[in-house]
PDB file of C-alpha atoms in Angstrom:
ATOM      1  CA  UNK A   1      -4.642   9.121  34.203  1.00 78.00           C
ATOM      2  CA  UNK A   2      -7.118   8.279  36.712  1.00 84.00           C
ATOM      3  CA  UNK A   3      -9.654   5.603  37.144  1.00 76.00           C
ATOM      4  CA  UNK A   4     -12.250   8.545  36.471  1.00 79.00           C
ATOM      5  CA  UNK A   5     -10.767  10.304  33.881  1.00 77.00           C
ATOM      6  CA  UNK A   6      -9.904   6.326  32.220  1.00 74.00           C
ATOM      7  CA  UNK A   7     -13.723   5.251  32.748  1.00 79.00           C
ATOM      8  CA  UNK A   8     -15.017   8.586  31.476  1.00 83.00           C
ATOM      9  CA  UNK A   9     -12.579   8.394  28.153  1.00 81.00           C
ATOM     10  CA  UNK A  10     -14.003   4.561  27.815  1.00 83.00           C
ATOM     11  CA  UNK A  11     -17.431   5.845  27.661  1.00 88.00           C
ATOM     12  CA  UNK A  12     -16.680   8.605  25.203  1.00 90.00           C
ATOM     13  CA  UNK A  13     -14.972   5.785  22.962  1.00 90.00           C
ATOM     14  CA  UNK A  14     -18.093   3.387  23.131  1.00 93.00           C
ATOM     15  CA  UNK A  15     -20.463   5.749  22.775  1.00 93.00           C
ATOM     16  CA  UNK A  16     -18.696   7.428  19.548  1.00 95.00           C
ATOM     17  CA  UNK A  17     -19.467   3.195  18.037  1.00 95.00           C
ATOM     18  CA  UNK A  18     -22.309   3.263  19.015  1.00 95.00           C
ATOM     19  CA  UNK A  19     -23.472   6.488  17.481  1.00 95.00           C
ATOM     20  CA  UNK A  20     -22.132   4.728  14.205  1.00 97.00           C
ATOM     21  CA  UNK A  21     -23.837   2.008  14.803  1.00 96.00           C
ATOM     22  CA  UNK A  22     -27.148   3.420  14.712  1.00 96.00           C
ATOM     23  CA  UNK A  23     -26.092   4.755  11.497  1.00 95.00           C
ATOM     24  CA  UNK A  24     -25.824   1.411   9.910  1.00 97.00           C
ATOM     25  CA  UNK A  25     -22.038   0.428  10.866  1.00 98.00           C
ATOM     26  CA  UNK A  26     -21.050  -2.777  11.804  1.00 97.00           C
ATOM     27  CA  UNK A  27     -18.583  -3.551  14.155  1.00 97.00           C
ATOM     28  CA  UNK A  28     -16.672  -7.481  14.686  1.00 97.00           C
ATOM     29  CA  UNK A  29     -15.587  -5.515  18.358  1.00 95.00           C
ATOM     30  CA  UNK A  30     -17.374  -2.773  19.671  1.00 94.00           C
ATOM     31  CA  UNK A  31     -15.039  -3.129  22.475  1.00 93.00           C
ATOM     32  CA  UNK A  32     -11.894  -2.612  20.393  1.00 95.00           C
ATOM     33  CA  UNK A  33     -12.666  -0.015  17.752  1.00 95.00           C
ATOM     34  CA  UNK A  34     -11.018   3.283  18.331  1.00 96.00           C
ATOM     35  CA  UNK A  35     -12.910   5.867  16.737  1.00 97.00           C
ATOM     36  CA  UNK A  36     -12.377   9.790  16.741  1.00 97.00           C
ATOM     37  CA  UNK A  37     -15.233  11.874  17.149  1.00 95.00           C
ATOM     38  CA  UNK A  38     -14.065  13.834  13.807  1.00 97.00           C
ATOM     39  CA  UNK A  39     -14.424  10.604  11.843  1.00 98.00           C
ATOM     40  CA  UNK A  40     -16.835   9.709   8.989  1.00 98.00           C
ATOM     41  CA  UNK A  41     -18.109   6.213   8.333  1.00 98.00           C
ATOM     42  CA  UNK A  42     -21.041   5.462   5.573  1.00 98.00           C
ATOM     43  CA  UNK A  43     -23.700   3.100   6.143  1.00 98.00           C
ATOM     44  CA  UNK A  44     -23.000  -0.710   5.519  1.00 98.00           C
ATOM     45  CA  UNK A  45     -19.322  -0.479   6.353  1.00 98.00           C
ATOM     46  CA  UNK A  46     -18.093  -3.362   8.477  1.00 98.00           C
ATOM     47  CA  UNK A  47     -15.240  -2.440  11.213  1.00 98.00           C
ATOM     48  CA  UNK A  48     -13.103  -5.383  13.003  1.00 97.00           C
ATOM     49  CA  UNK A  49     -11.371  -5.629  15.968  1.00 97.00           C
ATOM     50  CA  UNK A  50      -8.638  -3.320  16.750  1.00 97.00           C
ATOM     51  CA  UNK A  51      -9.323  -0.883  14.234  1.00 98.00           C
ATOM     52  CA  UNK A  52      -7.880   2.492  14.903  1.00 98.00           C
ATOM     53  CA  UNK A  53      -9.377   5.360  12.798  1.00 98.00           C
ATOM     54  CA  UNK A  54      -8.241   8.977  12.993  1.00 98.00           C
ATOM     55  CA  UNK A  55      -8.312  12.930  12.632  1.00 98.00           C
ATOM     56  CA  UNK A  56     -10.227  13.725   9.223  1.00 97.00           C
ATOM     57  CA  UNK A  57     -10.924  10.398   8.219  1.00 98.00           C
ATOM     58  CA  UNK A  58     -13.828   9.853   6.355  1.00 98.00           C
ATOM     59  CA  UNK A  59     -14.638   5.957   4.783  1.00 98.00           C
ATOM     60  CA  UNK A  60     -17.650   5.410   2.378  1.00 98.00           C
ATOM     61  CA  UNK A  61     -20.521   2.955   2.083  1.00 98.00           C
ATOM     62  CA  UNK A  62     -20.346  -0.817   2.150  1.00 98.00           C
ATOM     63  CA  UNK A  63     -16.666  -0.991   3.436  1.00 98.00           C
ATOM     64  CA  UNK A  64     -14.653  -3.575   4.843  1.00 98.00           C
ATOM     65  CA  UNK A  65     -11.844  -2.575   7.531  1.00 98.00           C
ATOM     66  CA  UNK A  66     -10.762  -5.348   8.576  1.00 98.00           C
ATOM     67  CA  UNK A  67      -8.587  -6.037  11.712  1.00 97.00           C
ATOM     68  CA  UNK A  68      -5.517  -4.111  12.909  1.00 98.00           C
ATOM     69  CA  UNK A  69      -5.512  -1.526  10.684  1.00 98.00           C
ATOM     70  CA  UNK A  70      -5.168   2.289  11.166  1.00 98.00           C
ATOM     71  CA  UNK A  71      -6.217   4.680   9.284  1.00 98.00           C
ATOM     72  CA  UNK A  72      -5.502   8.722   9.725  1.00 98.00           C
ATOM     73  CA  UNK A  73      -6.713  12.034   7.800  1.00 98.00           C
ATOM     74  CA  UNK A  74      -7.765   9.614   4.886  1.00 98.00           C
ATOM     75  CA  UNK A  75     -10.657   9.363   2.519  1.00 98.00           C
ATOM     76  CA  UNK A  76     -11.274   5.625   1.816  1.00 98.00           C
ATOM     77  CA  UNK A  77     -14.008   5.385  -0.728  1.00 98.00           C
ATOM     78  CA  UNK A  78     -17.343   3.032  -1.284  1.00 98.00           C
ATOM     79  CA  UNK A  79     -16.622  -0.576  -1.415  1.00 98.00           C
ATOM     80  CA  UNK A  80     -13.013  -0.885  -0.294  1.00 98.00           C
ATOM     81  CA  UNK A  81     -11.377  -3.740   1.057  1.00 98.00           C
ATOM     82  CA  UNK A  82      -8.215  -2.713   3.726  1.00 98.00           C
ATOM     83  CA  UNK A  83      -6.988  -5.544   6.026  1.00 98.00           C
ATOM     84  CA  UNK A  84      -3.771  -5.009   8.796  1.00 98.00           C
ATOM     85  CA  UNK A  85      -2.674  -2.149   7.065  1.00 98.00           C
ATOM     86  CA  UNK A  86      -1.566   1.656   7.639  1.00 98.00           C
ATOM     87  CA  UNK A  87      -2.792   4.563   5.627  1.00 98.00           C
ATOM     88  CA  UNK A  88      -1.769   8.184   6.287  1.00 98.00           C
ATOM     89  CA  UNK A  89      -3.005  11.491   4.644  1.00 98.00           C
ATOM     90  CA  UNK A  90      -4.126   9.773   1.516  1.00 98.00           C
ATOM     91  CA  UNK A  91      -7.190   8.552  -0.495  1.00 98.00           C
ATOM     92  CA  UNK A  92      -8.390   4.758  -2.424  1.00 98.00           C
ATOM     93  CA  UNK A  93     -10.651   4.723  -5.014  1.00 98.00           C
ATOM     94  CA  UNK A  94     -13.873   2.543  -5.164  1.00 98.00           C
ATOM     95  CA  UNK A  95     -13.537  -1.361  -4.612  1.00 98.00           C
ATOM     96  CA  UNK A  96      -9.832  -1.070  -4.290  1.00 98.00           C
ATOM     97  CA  UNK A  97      -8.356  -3.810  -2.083  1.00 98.00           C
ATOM     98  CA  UNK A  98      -5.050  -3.081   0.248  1.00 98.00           C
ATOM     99  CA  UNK A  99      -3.120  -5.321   2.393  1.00 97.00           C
ATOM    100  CA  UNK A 100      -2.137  -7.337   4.509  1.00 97.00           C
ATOM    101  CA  UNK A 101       0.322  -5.069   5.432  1.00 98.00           C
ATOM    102  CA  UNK A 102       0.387  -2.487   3.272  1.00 98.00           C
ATOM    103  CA  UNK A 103       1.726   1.191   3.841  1.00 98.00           C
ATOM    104  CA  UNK A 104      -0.003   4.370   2.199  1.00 98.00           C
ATOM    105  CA  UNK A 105       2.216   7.281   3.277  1.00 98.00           C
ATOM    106  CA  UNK A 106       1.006  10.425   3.156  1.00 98.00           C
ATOM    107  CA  UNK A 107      -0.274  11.791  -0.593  1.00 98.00           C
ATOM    108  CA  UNK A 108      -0.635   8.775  -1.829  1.00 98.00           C
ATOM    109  CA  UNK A 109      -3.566   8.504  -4.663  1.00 98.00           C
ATOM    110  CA  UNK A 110      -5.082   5.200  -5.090  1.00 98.00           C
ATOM    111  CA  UNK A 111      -7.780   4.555  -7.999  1.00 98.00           C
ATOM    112  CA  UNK A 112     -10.829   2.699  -8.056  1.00 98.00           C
ATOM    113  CA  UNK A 113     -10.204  -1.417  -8.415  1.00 98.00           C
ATOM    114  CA  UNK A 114      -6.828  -1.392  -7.341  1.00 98.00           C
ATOM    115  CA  UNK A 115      -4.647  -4.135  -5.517  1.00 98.00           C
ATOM    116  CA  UNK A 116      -1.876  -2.842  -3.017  1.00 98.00           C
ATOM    117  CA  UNK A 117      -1.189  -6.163  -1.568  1.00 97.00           C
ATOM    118  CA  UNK A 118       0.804  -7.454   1.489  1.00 97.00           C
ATOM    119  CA  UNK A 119       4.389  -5.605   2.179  1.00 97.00           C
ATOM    120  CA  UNK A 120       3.716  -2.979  -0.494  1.00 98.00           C
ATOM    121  CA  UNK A 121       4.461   0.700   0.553  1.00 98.00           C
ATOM    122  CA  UNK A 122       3.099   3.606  -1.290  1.00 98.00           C
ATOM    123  CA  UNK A 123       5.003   7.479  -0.951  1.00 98.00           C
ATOM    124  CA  UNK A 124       3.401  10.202  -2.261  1.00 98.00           C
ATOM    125  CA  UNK A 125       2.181   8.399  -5.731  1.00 98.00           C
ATOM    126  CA  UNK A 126      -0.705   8.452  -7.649  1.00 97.00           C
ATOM    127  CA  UNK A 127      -1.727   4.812  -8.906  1.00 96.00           C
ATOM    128  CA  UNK A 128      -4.471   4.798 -11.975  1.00 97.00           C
ATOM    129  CA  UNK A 129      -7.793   2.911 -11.681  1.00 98.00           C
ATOM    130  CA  UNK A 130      -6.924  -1.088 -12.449  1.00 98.00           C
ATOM    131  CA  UNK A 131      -3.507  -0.985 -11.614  1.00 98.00           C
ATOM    132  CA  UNK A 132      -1.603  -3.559  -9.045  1.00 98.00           C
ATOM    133  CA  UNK A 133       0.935  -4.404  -7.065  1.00 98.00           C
ATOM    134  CA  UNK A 134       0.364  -7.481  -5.583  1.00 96.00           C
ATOM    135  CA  UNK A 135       3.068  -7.904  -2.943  1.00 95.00           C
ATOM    136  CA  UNK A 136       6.364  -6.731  -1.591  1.00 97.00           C
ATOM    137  CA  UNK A 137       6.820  -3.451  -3.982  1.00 98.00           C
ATOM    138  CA  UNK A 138       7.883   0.203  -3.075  1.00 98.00           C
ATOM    139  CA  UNK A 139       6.094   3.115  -4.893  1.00 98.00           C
ATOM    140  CA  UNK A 140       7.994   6.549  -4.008  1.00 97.00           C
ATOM    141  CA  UNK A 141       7.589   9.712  -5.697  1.00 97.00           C
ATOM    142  CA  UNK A 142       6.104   8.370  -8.582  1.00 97.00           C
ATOM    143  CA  UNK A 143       2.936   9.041 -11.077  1.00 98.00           C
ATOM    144  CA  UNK A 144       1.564   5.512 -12.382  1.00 98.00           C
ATOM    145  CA  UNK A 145      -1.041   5.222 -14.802  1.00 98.00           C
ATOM    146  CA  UNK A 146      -4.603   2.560 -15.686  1.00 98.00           C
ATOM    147  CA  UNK A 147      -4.243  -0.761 -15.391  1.00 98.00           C
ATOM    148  CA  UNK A 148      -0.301  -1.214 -15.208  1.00 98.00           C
ATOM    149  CA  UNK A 149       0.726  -4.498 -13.743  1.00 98.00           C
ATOM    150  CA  UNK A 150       3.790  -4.714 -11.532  1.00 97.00           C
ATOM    151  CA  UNK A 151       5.827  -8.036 -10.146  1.00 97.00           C
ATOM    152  CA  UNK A 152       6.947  -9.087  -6.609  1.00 97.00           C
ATOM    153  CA  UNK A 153      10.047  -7.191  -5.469  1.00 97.00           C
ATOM    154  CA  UNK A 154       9.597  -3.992  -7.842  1.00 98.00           C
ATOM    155  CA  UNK A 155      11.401  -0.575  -6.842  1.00 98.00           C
ATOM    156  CA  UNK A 156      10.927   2.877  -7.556  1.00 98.00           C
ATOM    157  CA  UNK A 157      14.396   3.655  -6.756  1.00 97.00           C
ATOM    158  CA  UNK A 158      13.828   7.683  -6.371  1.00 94.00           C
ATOM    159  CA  UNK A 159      16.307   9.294  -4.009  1.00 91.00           C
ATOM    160  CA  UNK A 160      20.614   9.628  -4.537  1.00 88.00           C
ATOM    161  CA  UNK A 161      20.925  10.394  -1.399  1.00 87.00           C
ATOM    162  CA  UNK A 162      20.527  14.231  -2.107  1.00 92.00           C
ATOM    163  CA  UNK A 163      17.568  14.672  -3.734  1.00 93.00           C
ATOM    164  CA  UNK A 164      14.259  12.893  -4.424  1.00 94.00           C
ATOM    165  CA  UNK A 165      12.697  12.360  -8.240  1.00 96.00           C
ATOM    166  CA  UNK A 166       9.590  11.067  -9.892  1.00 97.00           C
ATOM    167  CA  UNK A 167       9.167   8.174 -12.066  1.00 97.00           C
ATOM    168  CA  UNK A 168       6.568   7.604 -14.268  1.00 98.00           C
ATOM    169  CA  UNK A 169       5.066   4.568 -15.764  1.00 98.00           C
ATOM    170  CA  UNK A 170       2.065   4.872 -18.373  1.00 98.00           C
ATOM    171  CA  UNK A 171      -1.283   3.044 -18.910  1.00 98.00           C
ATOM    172  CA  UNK A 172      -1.172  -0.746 -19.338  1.00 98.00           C
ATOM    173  CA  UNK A 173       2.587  -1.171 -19.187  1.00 98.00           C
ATOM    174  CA  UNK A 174       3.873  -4.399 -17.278  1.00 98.00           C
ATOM    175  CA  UNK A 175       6.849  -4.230 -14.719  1.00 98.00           C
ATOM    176  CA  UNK A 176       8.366  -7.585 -14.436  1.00 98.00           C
ATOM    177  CA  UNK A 177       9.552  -8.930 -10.704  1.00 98.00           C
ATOM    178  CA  UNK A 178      12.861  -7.638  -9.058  1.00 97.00           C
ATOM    179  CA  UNK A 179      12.731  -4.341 -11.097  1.00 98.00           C
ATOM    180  CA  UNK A 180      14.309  -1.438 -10.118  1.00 97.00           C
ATOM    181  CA  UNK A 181      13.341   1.640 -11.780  1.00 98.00           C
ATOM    182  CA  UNK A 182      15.839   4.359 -11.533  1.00 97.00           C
ATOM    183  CA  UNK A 183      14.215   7.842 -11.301  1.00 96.00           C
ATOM    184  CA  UNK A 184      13.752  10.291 -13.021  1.00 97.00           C
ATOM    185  CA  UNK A 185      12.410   7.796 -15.758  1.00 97.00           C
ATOM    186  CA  UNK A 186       9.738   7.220 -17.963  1.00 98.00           C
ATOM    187  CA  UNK A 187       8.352   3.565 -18.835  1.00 98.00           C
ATOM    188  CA  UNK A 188       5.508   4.470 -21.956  1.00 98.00           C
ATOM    189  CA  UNK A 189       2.422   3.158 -21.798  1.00 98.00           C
ATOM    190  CA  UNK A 190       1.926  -0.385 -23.085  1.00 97.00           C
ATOM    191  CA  UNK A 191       5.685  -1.254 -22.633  1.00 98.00           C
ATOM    192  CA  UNK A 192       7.102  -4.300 -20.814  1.00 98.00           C
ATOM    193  CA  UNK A 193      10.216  -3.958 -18.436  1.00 97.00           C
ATOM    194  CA  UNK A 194      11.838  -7.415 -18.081  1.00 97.00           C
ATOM    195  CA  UNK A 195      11.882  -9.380 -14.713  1.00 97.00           C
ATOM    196  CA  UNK A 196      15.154  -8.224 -13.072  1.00 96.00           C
ATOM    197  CA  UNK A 197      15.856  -5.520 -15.205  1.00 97.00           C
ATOM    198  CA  UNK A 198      17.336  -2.158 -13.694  1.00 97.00           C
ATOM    199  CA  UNK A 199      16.270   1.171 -15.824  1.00 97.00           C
ATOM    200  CA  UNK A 200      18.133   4.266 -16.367  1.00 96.00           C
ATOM    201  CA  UNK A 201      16.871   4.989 -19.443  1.00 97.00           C
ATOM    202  CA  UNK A 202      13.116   6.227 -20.895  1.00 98.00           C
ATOM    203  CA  UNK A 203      11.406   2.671 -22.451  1.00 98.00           C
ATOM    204  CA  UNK A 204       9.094   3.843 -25.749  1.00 98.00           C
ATOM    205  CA  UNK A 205       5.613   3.033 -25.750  1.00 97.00           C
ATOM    206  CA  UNK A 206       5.475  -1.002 -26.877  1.00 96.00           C
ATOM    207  CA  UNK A 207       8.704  -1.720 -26.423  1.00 97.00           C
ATOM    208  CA  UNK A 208      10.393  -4.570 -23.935  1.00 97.00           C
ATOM    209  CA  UNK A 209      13.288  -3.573 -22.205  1.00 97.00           C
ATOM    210  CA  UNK A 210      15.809  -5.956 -20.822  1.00 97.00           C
ATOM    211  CA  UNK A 211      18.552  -4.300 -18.778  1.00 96.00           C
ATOM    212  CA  UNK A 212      20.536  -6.937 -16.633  1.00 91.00           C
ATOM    213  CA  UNK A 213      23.332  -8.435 -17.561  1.00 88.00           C
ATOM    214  CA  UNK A 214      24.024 -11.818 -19.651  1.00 87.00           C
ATOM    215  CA  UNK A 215      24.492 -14.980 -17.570  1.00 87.00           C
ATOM    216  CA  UNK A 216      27.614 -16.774 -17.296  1.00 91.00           C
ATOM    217  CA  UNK A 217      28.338 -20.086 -15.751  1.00 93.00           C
ATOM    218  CA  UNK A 218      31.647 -21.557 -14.814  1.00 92.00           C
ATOM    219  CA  UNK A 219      31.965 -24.999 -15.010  1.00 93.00           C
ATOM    220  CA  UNK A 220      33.172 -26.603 -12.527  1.00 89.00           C
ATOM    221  CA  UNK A 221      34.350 -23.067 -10.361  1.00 88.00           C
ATOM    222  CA  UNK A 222      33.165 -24.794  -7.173  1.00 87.00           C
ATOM    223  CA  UNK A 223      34.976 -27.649  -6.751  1.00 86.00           C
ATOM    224  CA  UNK A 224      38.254 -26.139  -7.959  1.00 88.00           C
ATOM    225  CA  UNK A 225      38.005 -23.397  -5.250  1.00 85.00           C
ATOM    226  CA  UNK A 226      37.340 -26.116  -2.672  1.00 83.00           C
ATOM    227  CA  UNK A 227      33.956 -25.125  -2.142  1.00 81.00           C
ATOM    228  CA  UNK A 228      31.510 -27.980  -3.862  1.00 76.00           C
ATOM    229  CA  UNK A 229      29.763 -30.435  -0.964  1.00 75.00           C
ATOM    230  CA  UNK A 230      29.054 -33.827  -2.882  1.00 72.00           C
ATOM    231  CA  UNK A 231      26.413 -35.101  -0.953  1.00 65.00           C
TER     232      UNK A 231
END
């Protein structure tokens, strides 16, 4: 690329802000917001530095995009919160809140006043309006319903290696941390899965499920092995 062709591309860029801008967009950067032309943005939305929206993309009213994020053939909708995160060929409801660090692959269906927090990645899901996942989750190939509540570490387990399968999880139900949810299975709605728990089996409707094995300890293993470091 030549100076020219560079200057004449920066131009383009600005002038795409600035055209937002006069339609009531903010912008931290004006300087580091990539924009294309195809792109939507309501009125009130704020954009930070080093944003990078793309192809369809259209984001509602009253918005926060905050920095490093990218965001491609999406529809982000009014009042949503996305910081340093990745979203591709998907939509978020209303006054849902995603990252840091988040990944929405592509056909992924966020509801309105969810939480997809930091180092949680989303595959071709639907999520129902309330539900979270705070932090360092995978959602793949699953269908999970209102207001269901799931723990640090969770995993929709959903490929053998062959083929891929759907999980789903119903309103209200509670997925305890380190889970590992074995598809194709069904957790009910308003039943708890233990923290640490791996399902292969359906849980019923308001039932816990527990599915790890029972602790043992061995006295006194490590020192007769040659391993135990009195300090």
């Amino acid at each position: 690329m030549t100076f020219e062709e560079y200057k004449t591309k920066e131009e383009k860029r600005i002038n795409i802000a600035l055209g937002h801008m006069e339609k009531g967009v903010e912008f931290v950067d004006i300087n580091t917001a990539y924009i294309d032309e195809s792109v939507e943005i309501g009125e009130g939305t704020l954009i930070g530095p080093c944003v990078t929206l793309e192809g369809k993309t259209v984001i509602g009213k009253n918005c926060r995009i905050y920095q490093n994020t990218r965001i491609k053939d999406s529809v982000i909708n009014d009042g949503v919160e996305i910081t340093s995160s990745v979203v591709l060929e998907s939509s978020i409801g209303e006054k849902t809140k995603v990252g840091p660090f988040a990944y929405l692959r592509p056909n992924s269906r966020i509801g309105k006043e969810c939480k997809v927090g930091d180092f949680v990645e989303v595959k071709n899901s639907t999520f129902g309006d309330g539900t979270k996942a705070s932090h360092l989750t995978y959602i793949g190939d699953s269908d999970v319903g209102n207001n269901v509540n799931m723990g640090c570490g969770v995993v929709f387990v959903n490929y053998d290696g062959t083929n891929k399968y759907r999980c789903t999880v119903g309103d209200g139900a509670f997925i305890g941390c380190n889970s590992n949810l074995i598809s194709p299975v069904t957790v009910e709605s308003g039943a708890y899965v233990a923290a640490g728990s791996t399902v292969t089996d359906n849980v019923p409707e308001d039932a816990l499920c527990i599915a790890r094995a029972r602790q043992t300890n061995i006295n006194g293993w490590a020192a007769k092995k040659g391993l135990y470091r009195k300090k």
